[in-house]
XYZ file of C-alpha atoms in Angstrom:
44
model
C 72.192 -50.994 14.394
C 69.500 -49.874 16.688
C 72.087 -48.083 18.899
C 73.078 -45.698 16.006
C 69.436 -44.893 14.889
C 68.923 -44.108 18.789
C 71.715 -41.514 18.830
C 70.634 -40.408 15.625
C 67.079 -39.977 16.876
C 68.415 -38.070 20.145
C 70.989 -35.895 17.971
C 68.054 -34.377 15.812
C 66.007 -34.041 18.851
C 69.077 -31.836 20.684
C 69.095 -30.158 17.538
C 65.483 -29.267 17.317
C 65.083 -28.158 21.304
C 68.116 -26.394 21.075
C 66.866 -24.177 18.063
C 63.401 -23.910 19.606
C 65.264 -22.646 22.734
C 67.654 -19.962 20.761
C 64.180 -18.691 18.897
C 62.590 -18.592 22.666
C 65.059 -16.221 23.816
C 65.133 -14.304 21.065
C 61.840 -13.501 21.512
C 62.444 -12.997 24.876
C 64.442 -10.167 23.966
C 62.142 -8.528 21.788
C 60.247 -7.863 24.238
C 60.245 -4.862 26.467
C 59.319 -7.336 29.352
C 62.418 -9.142 29.190
C 64.181 -6.958 31.487
C 61.395 -7.831 34.092
C 61.570 -11.283 33.121
C 65.492 -11.157 34.176
C 65.527 -9.076 36.998
C 62.983 -11.571 38.661
C 64.844 -14.650 37.414
C 68.229 -13.215 38.761
C 66.428 -12.429 42.310
C 65.560 -16.206 42.879
């Protein structure tokens, strides 16, 4: 029973992290500086 609860918590955390990451990426795309960030990321 404890293992099931742990799995449910992990799935919830994973979903939350994915939603947070998606929101962060969307906000970056809206930024005009996103191209500069992307260029610096690719050059690394």
